[in-house]
Amino acid sequence: MTPLQHFIEAHPRLFVLTGAGCSTDSGIPDYRDRDGQWKRQPPVTYAAFMHEPATRRRYWARSMVGWRRFGNALPNATHRALATLERRGQIELLVTQNVDRLHQRAGSERVLDLHGRLDEVRCMNCAWRLGRHAFQHMLVARNPAWAQLDATDAPDGDADLDGYDFSQFHVPPCPHCGGIAKPDVVFFGEAVPRERVEAAAQAWQAADAVLVVGSSLMVYSGYRFVAAAAQAGKPVAAVTLGRTRADALLALKVDAPCHEALAFLHEPA
Ligand SMILES: [Zn+2]
């Protein structure tokens, strides 16, 4: 039995926090290297998206290209292992920093999308919402010349589309009020909605221990739950490649690919 298996057996109710490392096997790149440093240009900030039309054109042009693969990504063995853990009754709540909905597609139900979901678009001025697949049709209809472009995938459904003049890219406004259409995700520099923070805080308090999977915890929104739980005396285990911001707080650290560390939860196909 591995130390992680012991940890999970010893703590029947887990607060699970997941990050980008869960989804890399599904072909979705992550932002950070083993040292927790940016691998690439930091993502678009909330302020830039809301205040700069040029930033929105560039964002949606890249997203239109990146969505083709991101929108079709499938859950992998790590998502399935965590869904198995939930079926065993061991998950109080799974809080994910990912916006890809792959935990849900693998069968997990007790999931909180801390940073929202990329498969929905909403108006920042009224209650209009639309599925991202339908919004893709609106983007393609207005920008047919861009539809054939291809580029390397970047995190969060982005694509490395560079060297293009985005000034002619047309971003559809909200069909009801003309407002700004934004993916229903929390951008960098944007606050996580309070009810999500409260739901996560209640869940770690009800749990016996914390299990971090595939996150370096460099983003404060996730780190704060781990830090608070550790301070309250809850043991924390982390499965991730490389350094985490919470290394000093960990009862157990497993520096291995997520699917390998969780292999004992894999069910025969
Ligand atoms: Zn609107």
PDB file of C-alpha atoms and ligand atoms in Angstrom:
ATOM      1  CA  MET A   1       0.000   0.000   0.000  1.00  0.00           C
ATOM      2  CA  THR A   2       1.393   3.403  -0.945  1.00  0.00           C
ATOM      3  CA  PRO A   3       1.622   6.269   1.577  1.00  0.00           C
ATOM      4  CA  LEU A   4      -1.132   8.037  -0.383  1.00  0.00           C
ATOM      5  CA  GLN A   5      -3.368   4.982  -0.139  1.00  0.00           C
ATOM      6  CA  HIS A   6      -2.788   4.950   3.628  1.00  0.00           C
ATOM      7  CA  PHE A   7      -3.630   8.640   3.807  1.00  0.00           C
ATOM      8  CA  ILE A   8      -6.904   8.133   1.930  1.00  0.00           C
ATOM      9  CA  GLU A   9      -7.881   5.077   4.004  1.00  0.00           C
ATOM     10  CA  ALA A  10      -7.149   6.964   7.213  1.00  0.00           C
ATOM     11  CA  HIS A  11      -9.323   9.959   6.270  1.00  0.00           C
ATOM     12  CA  PRO A  12     -12.792   8.901   5.134  1.00  0.00           C
ATOM     13  CA  ARG A  13     -14.035  12.413   4.280  1.00  0.00           C
ATOM     14  CA  LEU A  14     -11.775  14.371   1.981  1.00  0.00           C
ATOM     15  CA  PHE A  15     -11.787  17.936   0.759  1.00  0.00           C
ATOM     16  CA  VAL A  16     -10.200  17.615  -2.680  1.00  0.00           C
ATOM     17  CA  LEU A  17      -8.660  20.541  -4.524  1.00  0.00           C
ATOM     18  CA  THR A  18      -7.615  20.005  -8.134  1.00  0.00           C
ATOM     19  CA  GLY A  19      -5.704  22.026 -10.694  1.00  0.00           C
ATOM     20  CA  ALA A  20      -4.297  22.021 -14.196  1.00  0.00           C
ATOM     21  CA  GLY A  21      -2.149  18.926 -13.587  1.00  0.00           C
ATOM     22  CA  CYS A  22      -5.339  16.817 -13.660  1.00  0.00           C
ATOM     23  CA  SER A  23      -6.127  17.835 -17.224  1.00  0.00           C
ATOM     24  CA  THR A  24      -2.732  17.788 -18.953  1.00  0.00           C
ATOM     25  CA  ASP A  25      -3.319  14.114 -19.881  1.00  0.00           C
ATOM     26  CA  SER A  26      -6.473  15.312 -21.671  1.00  0.00           C
ATOM     27  CA  GLY A  27      -4.310  17.504 -23.896  1.00  0.00           C
ATOM     28  CA  ILE A  28      -4.957  20.761 -22.051  1.00  0.00           C
ATOM     29  CA  PRO A  29      -1.667  22.537 -21.302  1.00  0.00           C
ATOM     30  CA  ASP A  30      -0.948  24.106 -17.922  1.00  0.00           C
ATOM     31  CA  TYR A  31       0.519  27.491 -17.112  1.00  0.00           C
ATOM     32  CA  ARG A  32       3.350  26.696 -14.779  1.00  0.00           C
ATOM     33  CA  ASP A  33       6.573  24.699 -14.669  1.00  0.00           C
ATOM     34  CA  ARG A  34       7.904  22.463 -11.854  1.00  0.00           C
ATOM     35  CA  ASP A  35       9.009  25.520  -9.906  1.00  0.00           C
ATOM     36  CA  GLY A  36       5.596  27.136 -10.134  1.00  0.00           C
ATOM     37  CA  GLN A  37       6.842  29.787 -12.552  1.00  0.00           C
ATOM     38  CA  TRP A  38       4.967  30.936 -15.655  1.00  0.00           C
ATOM     39  CA  LYS A  39       5.757  28.849 -18.736  1.00  0.00           C
ATOM     40  CA  ARG A  40       4.321  31.521 -20.988  1.00  0.00           C
ATOM     41  CA  GLN A  41       2.811  34.981 -21.082  1.00  0.00           C
ATOM     42  CA  PRO A  42       0.515  35.379 -18.058  1.00  0.00           C
ATOM     43  CA  PRO A  43      -3.163  35.193 -19.056  1.00  0.00           C
ATOM     44  CA  VAL A  44      -5.422  38.110 -19.872  1.00  0.00           C
ATOM     45  CA  THR A  45      -6.528  40.064 -16.816  1.00  0.00           C
ATOM     46  CA  TYR A  46     -10.095  40.967 -15.985  1.00  0.00           C
ATOM     47  CA  ALA A  47      -9.349  44.690 -16.220  1.00  0.00           C
ATOM     48  CA  ALA A  48      -7.765  44.400 -19.668  1.00  0.00           C
ATOM     49  CA  PHE A  49     -10.630  42.250 -20.965  1.00  0.00           C
ATOM     50  CA  MET A  50     -13.321  44.597 -19.690  1.00  0.00           C
ATOM     51  CA  HIS A  51     -11.688  47.879 -20.669  1.00  0.00           C
ATOM     52  CA  GLU A  52      -9.769  47.210 -23.896  1.00  0.00           C
ATOM     53  CA  PRO A  53     -11.688  46.234 -27.062  1.00  0.00           C
ATOM     54  CA  ALA A  54      -8.386  45.174 -28.688  1.00  0.00           C
ATOM     55  CA  THR A  55      -7.774  42.728 -25.830  1.00  0.00           C
ATOM     56  CA  ARG A  56     -11.254  41.256 -26.289  1.00  0.00           C
ATOM     57  CA  ARG A  57     -10.705  40.819 -30.045  1.00  0.00           C
ATOM     58  CA  ARG A  58      -7.391  39.072 -29.446  1.00  0.00           C
ATOM     59  CA  TYR A  59      -8.864  36.936 -26.653  1.00  0.00           C
ATOM     60  CA  TRP A  60     -11.850  35.727 -28.682  1.00  0.00           C
ATOM     61  CA  ALA A  61      -9.828  35.175 -31.876  1.00  0.00           C
ATOM     62  CA  ARG A  62      -7.423  32.928 -29.950  1.00  0.00           C
ATOM     63  CA  SER A  63     -10.322  31.273 -28.103  1.00  0.00           C
ATOM     64  CA  MET A  64     -12.148  30.574 -31.356  1.00  0.00           C
ATOM     65  CA  VAL A  65      -9.139  28.594 -32.568  1.00  0.00           C
ATOM     66  CA  GLY A  66      -8.390  26.976 -29.200  1.00  0.00           C
ATOM     67  CA  TRP A  67     -11.985  25.922 -28.531  1.00  0.00           C
ATOM     68  CA  ARG A  68     -12.047  23.364 -31.320  1.00  0.00           C
ATOM     69  CA  ARG A  69      -9.815  21.055 -29.312  1.00  0.00           C
ATOM     70  CA  PHE A  70     -10.559  22.286 -25.776  1.00  0.00           C
ATOM     71  CA  GLY A  71     -14.302  21.879 -26.331  1.00  0.00           C
ATOM     72  CA  ASN A  72     -13.751  18.273 -27.370  1.00  0.00           C
ATOM     73  CA  ALA A  73     -11.267  17.264 -24.653  1.00  0.00           C
ATOM     74  CA  LEU A  74     -12.144  14.056 -22.805  1.00  0.00           C
ATOM     75  CA  PRO A  75     -11.669  13.073 -19.157  1.00  0.00           C
ATOM     76  CA  ASN A  76      -8.594  10.985 -18.350  1.00  0.00           C
ATOM     77  CA  ALA A  77      -7.595   8.389 -15.756  1.00  0.00           C
ATOM     78  CA  THR A  78      -7.105  11.034 -13.037  1.00  0.00           C
ATOM     79  CA  HIS A  79     -10.649  12.381 -13.447  1.00  0.00           C
ATOM     80  CA  ARG A  80     -11.985   8.826 -13.394  1.00  0.00           C
ATOM     81  CA  ALA A  81      -9.987   7.922 -10.262  1.00  0.00           C
ATOM     82  CA  LEU A  82     -11.454  10.903  -8.404  1.00  0.00           C
ATOM     83  CA  ALA A  83     -14.967   9.979  -9.588  1.00  0.00           C
ATOM     84  CA  THR A  84     -14.319   6.510  -8.127  1.00  0.00           C
ATOM     85  CA  LEU A  85     -13.279   8.087  -4.833  1.00  0.00           C
ATOM     86  CA  GLU A  86     -16.600   9.964  -4.792  1.00  0.00           C
ATOM     87  CA  ARG A  87     -18.575   6.774  -5.476  1.00  0.00           C
ATOM     88  CA  ARG A  88     -16.821   5.259  -2.460  1.00  0.00           C
ATOM     89  CA  GLY A  89     -18.359   8.070  -0.425  1.00  0.00           C
ATOM     90  CA  GLN A  90     -15.034   9.684   0.415  1.00  0.00           C
ATOM     91  CA  ILE A  91     -15.426  13.127  -1.108  1.00  0.00           C
ATOM     92  CA  GLU A  92     -16.991  15.888   0.932  1.00  0.00           C
ATOM     93  CA  LEU A  93     -16.451  18.280  -1.963  1.00  0.00           C
ATOM     94  CA  LEU A  94     -14.124  18.437  -4.942  1.00  0.00           C
ATOM     95  CA  VAL A  95     -13.119  22.030  -5.585  1.00  0.00           C
ATOM     96  CA  THR A  96     -11.459  22.477  -8.953  1.00  0.00           C
ATOM     97  CA  GLN A  97      -9.482  25.396 -10.292  1.00  0.00           C
ATOM     98  CA  ASN A  98     -10.010  23.978 -13.783  1.00  0.00           C
ATOM     99  CA  VAL A  99     -12.676  25.393 -16.068  1.00  0.00           C
ATOM    100  CA  ASP A 100     -12.939  22.379 -18.396  1.00  0.00           C
ATOM    101  CA  ARG A 101     -15.788  20.470 -16.624  1.00  0.00           C
ATOM    102  CA  LEU A 102     -13.873  17.206 -17.097  1.00  0.00           C
ATOM    103  CA  HIS A 103     -14.474  16.069 -13.502  1.00  0.00           C
ATOM    104  CA  GLN A 104     -18.219  16.248 -14.136  1.00  0.00           C
ATOM    105  CA  ARG A 105     -17.869  14.452 -17.457  1.00  0.00           C
ATOM    106  CA  ALA A 106     -15.985  11.661 -15.658  1.00  0.00           C
ATOM    107  CA  GLY A 107     -18.952  11.225 -13.310  1.00  0.00           C
ATOM    108  CA  SER A 108     -18.099  13.405 -10.299  1.00  0.00           C
ATOM    109  CA  GLU A 109     -21.140  15.213  -8.889  1.00  0.00           C
ATOM    110  CA  ARG A 110     -19.861  16.910  -5.729  1.00  0.00           C
ATOM    111  CA  VAL A 111     -17.841  19.451  -7.701  1.00  0.00           C
ATOM    112  CA  LEU A 112     -17.412  23.177  -7.204  1.00  0.00           C
ATOM    113  CA  ASP A 113     -16.011  25.019 -10.224  1.00  0.00           C
ATOM    114  CA  LEU A 114     -14.078  27.603  -8.223  1.00  0.00           C
ATOM    115  CA  HIS A 115     -13.031  29.559 -11.308  1.00  0.00           C
ATOM    116  CA  GLY A 116     -16.196  28.963 -13.305  1.00  0.00           C
ATOM    117  CA  ARG A 117     -16.694  27.119 -16.566  1.00  0.00           C
ATOM    118  CA  LEU A 118     -15.434  27.794 -20.043  1.00  0.00           C
ATOM    119  CA  ASP A 119     -18.352  26.045 -21.729  1.00  0.00           C
ATOM    120  CA  GLU A 120     -20.689  28.977 -21.038  1.00  0.00           C
ATOM    121  CA  VAL A 121     -20.627  32.618 -22.085  1.00  0.00           C
ATOM    122  CA  ARG A 122     -22.487  35.376 -20.294  1.00  0.00           C
ATOM    123  CA  CYS A 123     -23.252  39.038 -20.721  1.00  0.00           C
ATOM    124  CA  MET A 124     -21.546  41.314 -18.219  1.00  0.00           C
ATOM    125  CA  ASN A 125     -24.519  43.696 -18.332  1.00  0.00           C
ATOM    126  CA  CYS A 126     -27.656  41.520 -18.307  1.00  0.00           C
ATOM    127  CA  ALA A 127     -28.700  37.946 -17.538  1.00  0.00           C
ATOM    128  CA  TRP A 128     -28.057  36.587 -21.059  1.00  0.00           C
ATOM    129  CA  ARG A 129     -26.132  33.299 -21.177  1.00  0.00           C
ATOM    130  CA  LEU A 130     -25.204  30.983 -24.000  1.00  0.00           C
ATOM    131  CA  GLY A 131     -23.402  27.667 -24.348  1.00  0.00           C
ATOM    132  CA  ARG A 132     -19.859  28.063 -25.654  1.00  0.00           C
ATOM    133  CA  HIS A 133     -20.543  25.743 -28.615  1.00  0.00           C
ATOM    134  CA  ALA A 134     -23.382  28.045 -29.739  1.00  0.00           C
ATOM    135  CA  PHE A 135     -21.184  31.100 -29.202  1.00  0.00           C
ATOM    136  CA  GLN A 136     -18.551  29.408 -31.365  1.00  0.00           C
ATOM    137  CA  HIS A 137     -21.069  29.406 -34.229  1.00  0.00           C
ATOM    138  CA  MET A 138     -21.612  33.146 -33.707  1.00  0.00           C
ATOM    139  CA  LEU A 139     -17.850  33.744 -33.761  1.00  0.00           C
ATOM    140  CA  VAL A 140     -17.341  31.657 -36.894  1.00  0.00           C
ATOM    141  CA  ALA A 141     -20.302  33.276 -38.685  1.00  0.00           C
ATOM    142  CA  ARG A 142     -18.784  36.737 -38.159  1.00  0.00           C
ATOM    143  CA  ASN A 143     -15.195  35.708 -38.830  1.00  0.00           C
ATOM    144  CA  PRO A 144     -15.228  32.993 -41.497  1.00  0.00           C
ATOM    145  CA  ALA A 145     -11.696  33.794 -42.669  1.00  0.00           C
ATOM    146  CA  TRP A 146     -10.381  32.965 -39.174  1.00  0.00           C
ATOM    147  CA  ALA A 147     -12.159  29.639 -38.916  1.00  0.00           C
ATOM    148  CA  GLN A 148      -9.498  27.706 -40.816  1.00  0.00           C
ATOM    149  CA  LEU A 149      -6.525  28.947 -38.797  1.00  0.00           C
ATOM    150  CA  ASP A 150      -4.685  26.563 -36.553  1.00  0.00           C
ATOM    151  CA  ALA A 151      -2.277  27.192 -33.699  1.00  0.00           C
ATOM    152  CA  THR A 152      -0.697  25.440 -30.746  1.00  0.00           C
ATOM    153  CA  ASP A 153      -3.032  24.925 -27.807  1.00  0.00           C
ATOM    154  CA  ALA A 154      -2.503  27.124 -24.781  1.00  0.00           C
ATOM    155  CA  PRO A 155      -4.121  26.805 -21.321  1.00  0.00           C
ATOM    156  CA  ASP A 156      -7.834  27.435 -20.728  1.00  0.00           C
ATOM    157  CA  GLY A 157      -8.947  26.929 -24.322  1.00  0.00           C
ATOM    158  CA  ASP A 158      -6.537  29.543 -25.610  1.00  0.00           C
ATOM    159  CA  ALA A 159      -4.341  29.086 -28.683  1.00  0.00           C
ATOM    160  CA  ASP A 160      -0.977  30.641 -29.524  1.00  0.00           C
ATOM    161  CA  LEU A 161      -2.225  32.703 -32.415  1.00  0.00           C
ATOM    162  CA  ASP A 162       0.445  35.314 -32.915  1.00  0.00           C
ATOM    163  CA  GLY A 163       1.540  37.634 -35.681  1.00  0.00           C
ATOM    164  CA  TYR A 164      -2.027  38.342 -36.786  1.00  0.00           C
ATOM    165  CA  ASP A 165      -3.816  41.667 -37.042  1.00  0.00           C
ATOM    166  CA  PHE A 166      -6.787  41.238 -34.739  1.00  0.00           C
ATOM    167  CA  SER A 167      -8.263  44.648 -35.581  1.00  0.00           C
ATOM    168  CA  GLN A 168     -10.703  43.137 -38.103  1.00  0.00           C
ATOM    169  CA  PHE A 169     -11.871  40.338 -35.816  1.00  0.00           C
ATOM    170  CA  HIS A 170     -15.517  40.850 -34.917  1.00  0.00           C
ATOM    171  CA  VAL A 171     -16.622  39.910 -31.401  1.00  0.00           C
ATOM    172  CA  PRO A 172     -20.369  39.331 -31.115  1.00  0.00           C
ATOM    173  CA  PRO A 173     -21.956  41.537 -28.471  1.00  0.00           C
ATOM    174  CA  CYS A 174     -24.824  40.367 -26.236  1.00  0.00           C
ATOM    175  CA  PRO A 175     -27.830  39.986 -28.596  1.00  0.00           C
ATOM    176  CA  HIS A 176     -30.147  41.421 -25.934  1.00  0.00           C
ATOM    177  CA  CYS A 177     -28.394  44.542 -24.710  1.00  0.00           C
ATOM    178  CA  GLY A 178     -25.162  44.906 -26.697  1.00  0.00           C
ATOM    179  CA  GLY A 179     -23.096  44.253 -23.563  1.00  0.00           C
ATOM    180  CA  ILE A 180     -19.727  42.530 -23.347  1.00  0.00           C
ATOM    181  CA  ALA A 181     -19.817  38.749 -23.777  1.00  0.00           C
ATOM    182  CA  LYS A 182     -17.350  37.035 -21.461  1.00  0.00           C
ATOM    183  CA  PRO A 183     -16.676  33.374 -20.781  1.00  0.00           C
ATOM    184  CA  ASP A 184     -18.167  32.419 -17.412  1.00  0.00           C
ATOM    185  CA  VAL A 185     -14.734  32.002 -15.866  1.00  0.00           C
ATOM    186  CA  VAL A 186     -12.903  33.984 -13.234  1.00  0.00           C
ATOM    187  CA  PHE A 187     -10.140  35.893 -14.984  1.00  0.00           C
ATOM    188  CA  PHE A 188      -6.870  36.823 -13.340  1.00  0.00           C
ATOM    189  CA  GLY A 189      -7.503  39.880 -11.232  1.00  0.00           C
ATOM    190  CA  GLU A 190     -11.189  39.008 -10.829  1.00  0.00           C
ATOM    191  CA  ALA A 191     -12.695  37.951  -7.498  1.00  0.00           C
ATOM    192  CA  VAL A 192     -14.092  34.462  -6.984  1.00  0.00           C
ATOM    193  CA  PRO A 193     -17.823  34.831  -6.142  1.00  0.00           C
ATOM    194  CA  ARG A 194     -18.340  34.872  -2.386  1.00  0.00           C
ATOM    195  CA  GLU A 195     -20.835  31.975  -2.306  1.00  0.00           C
ATOM    196  CA  ARG A 196     -18.227  29.684  -3.869  1.00  0.00           C
ATOM    197  CA  VAL A 197     -15.613  30.696  -1.305  1.00  0.00           C
ATOM    198  CA  GLU A 198     -18.106  30.061   1.503  1.00  0.00           C
ATOM    199  CA  ALA A 199     -19.162  26.663   0.128  1.00  0.00           C
ATOM    200  CA  ALA A 200     -15.520  25.582  -0.121  1.00  0.00           C
ATOM    201  CA  ALA A 201     -14.768  26.830   3.400  1.00  0.00           C
ATOM    202  CA  GLN A 202     -17.713  24.884   4.828  1.00  0.00           C
ATOM    203  CA  ALA A 203     -16.566  21.770   3.011  1.00  0.00           C
ATOM    204  CA  TRP A 204     -12.974  21.739   4.287  1.00  0.00           C
ATOM    205  CA  GLN A 205     -14.269  22.329   7.798  1.00  0.00           C
ATOM    206  CA  ALA A 206     -16.526  19.268   7.474  1.00  0.00           C
ATOM    207  CA  ALA A 207     -13.718  17.126   6.042  1.00  0.00           C
ATOM    208  CA  ASP A 208     -11.129  15.002   7.868  1.00  0.00           C
ATOM    209  CA  ALA A 209      -8.291  15.944   5.570  1.00  0.00           C
ATOM    210  CA  VAL A 210      -7.333  17.751   2.379  1.00  0.00           C
ATOM    211  CA  LEU A 211      -6.108  16.122  -0.829  1.00  0.00           C
ATOM    212  CA  VAL A 212      -4.549  18.389  -3.472  1.00  0.00           C
ATOM    213  CA  VAL A 213      -4.274  16.878  -6.968  1.00  0.00           C
ATOM    214  CA  GLY A 214      -2.395  18.511  -9.825  1.00  0.00           C
ATOM    215  CA  SER A 215      -2.039  22.016  -8.445  1.00  0.00           C
ATOM    216  CA  SER A 216       1.017  24.005  -7.456  1.00  0.00           C
ATOM    217  CA  LEU A 217      -1.342  26.206  -5.366  1.00  0.00           C
ATOM    218  CA  MET A 218       0.332  29.313  -6.745  1.00  0.00           C
ATOM    219  CA  VAL A 219      -3.064  30.969  -7.125  1.00  0.00           C
ATOM    220  CA  TYR A 220      -4.290  32.388  -3.835  1.00  0.00           C
ATOM    221  CA  SER A 221      -7.939  31.451  -4.468  1.00  0.00           C
ATOM    222  CA  GLY A 222      -7.092  27.776  -3.999  1.00  0.00           C
ATOM    223  CA  TYR A 223      -4.118  28.113  -1.664  1.00  0.00           C
ATOM    224  CA  ARG A 224      -6.177  29.900   0.998  1.00  0.00           C
ATOM    225  CA  PHE A 225      -8.341  26.810   1.668  1.00  0.00           C
ATOM    226  CA  VAL A 226      -5.311  24.585   2.066  1.00  0.00           C
ATOM    227  CA  ALA A 227      -3.562  27.082   4.337  1.00  0.00           C
ATOM    228  CA  ALA A 228      -6.675  27.549   6.482  1.00  0.00           C
ATOM    229  CA  ALA A 229      -7.303  23.808   6.758  1.00  0.00           C
ATOM    230  CA  ALA A 230      -3.682  23.130   7.705  1.00  0.00           C
ATOM    231  CA  GLN A 231      -3.834  25.866  10.318  1.00  0.00           C
ATOM    232  CA  ALA A 232      -6.970  24.236  11.739  1.00  0.00           C
ATOM    233  CA  GLY A 233      -5.028  20.989  12.125  1.00  0.00           C
ATOM    234  CA  LYS A 234      -6.365  19.085   9.086  1.00  0.00           C
ATOM    235  CA  PRO A 235      -3.702  16.929   7.449  1.00  0.00           C
ATOM    236  CA  VAL A 236      -2.954  17.870   3.824  1.00  0.00           C
ATOM    237  CA  ALA A 237      -1.615  15.555   1.112  1.00  0.00           C
ATOM    238  CA  ALA A 238      -0.589  16.792  -2.326  1.00  0.00           C
ATOM    239  CA  VAL A 239      -0.067  14.880  -5.559  1.00  0.00           C
ATOM    240  CA  THR A 240       1.643  17.117  -8.069  1.00  0.00           C
ATOM    241  CA  LEU A 241       4.778  17.458 -10.148  1.00  0.00           C
ATOM    242  CA  GLY A 242       7.287  19.782  -8.573  1.00  0.00           C
ATOM    243  CA  ARG A 243       7.058  22.473  -5.957  1.00  0.00           C
ATOM    244  CA  THR A 244       3.839  23.746  -4.399  1.00  0.00           C
ATOM    245  CA  ARG A 245       3.285  26.959  -2.513  1.00  0.00           C
ATOM    246  CA  ALA A 246       2.100  24.854   0.442  1.00  0.00           C
ATOM    247  CA  ASP A 247       5.057  22.451   0.662  1.00  0.00           C
ATOM    248  CA  ALA A 248       5.794  23.527   4.234  1.00  0.00           C
ATOM    249  CA  LEU A 249       2.217  22.665   5.276  1.00  0.00           C
ATOM    250  CA  LEU A 250       2.020  19.191   3.798  1.00  0.00           C
ATOM    251  CA  ALA A 251       1.680  15.977   5.788  1.00  0.00           C
ATOM    252  CA  LEU A 252       2.348  13.999   2.594  1.00  0.00           C
ATOM    253  CA  LYS A 253       3.845  15.009  -0.741  1.00  0.00           C
ATOM    254  CA  VAL A 254       3.712  12.739  -3.791  1.00  0.00           C
ATOM    255  CA  ASP A 255       5.862  14.133  -6.613  1.00  0.00           C
ATOM    256  CA  ALA A 256       4.494  11.994  -9.443  1.00  0.00           C
ATOM    257  CA  PRO A 257       2.060  12.196 -12.349  1.00  0.00           C
ATOM    258  CA  CYS A 258      -1.497  12.266 -10.961  1.00  0.00           C
ATOM    259  CA  HIS A 259      -2.707   9.186 -12.821  1.00  0.00           C
ATOM    260  CA  GLU A 260       0.226   7.125 -11.501  1.00  0.00           C
ATOM    261  CA  ALA A 261      -0.231   8.239  -7.912  1.00  0.00           C
ATOM    262  CA  LEU A 262      -3.967   7.481  -8.080  1.00  0.00           C
ATOM    263  CA  ALA A 263      -3.552   4.193  -9.967  1.00  0.00           C
ATOM    264  CA  PHE A 264      -4.882   2.226  -6.989  1.00  0.00           C
ATOM    265  CA  LEU A 265      -8.276   3.840  -7.627  1.00  0.00           C
ATOM    266  CA  HIS A 266      -8.433   2.810 -11.266  1.00  0.00           C
ATOM    267  CA  GLU A 267     -11.254   0.448 -11.964  1.00  0.00           C
ATOM    268  CA  PRO A 268     -10.802  -2.278 -14.552  1.00  0.00           C
ATOM    269  CA  ALA A 269     -12.330  -1.222 -17.867  1.00  0.00           C
TER     270      ALA A 269
HETATM  271 ZN    ZN B   1     -26.745  41.673 -22.254  1.00  0.00          ZN
END
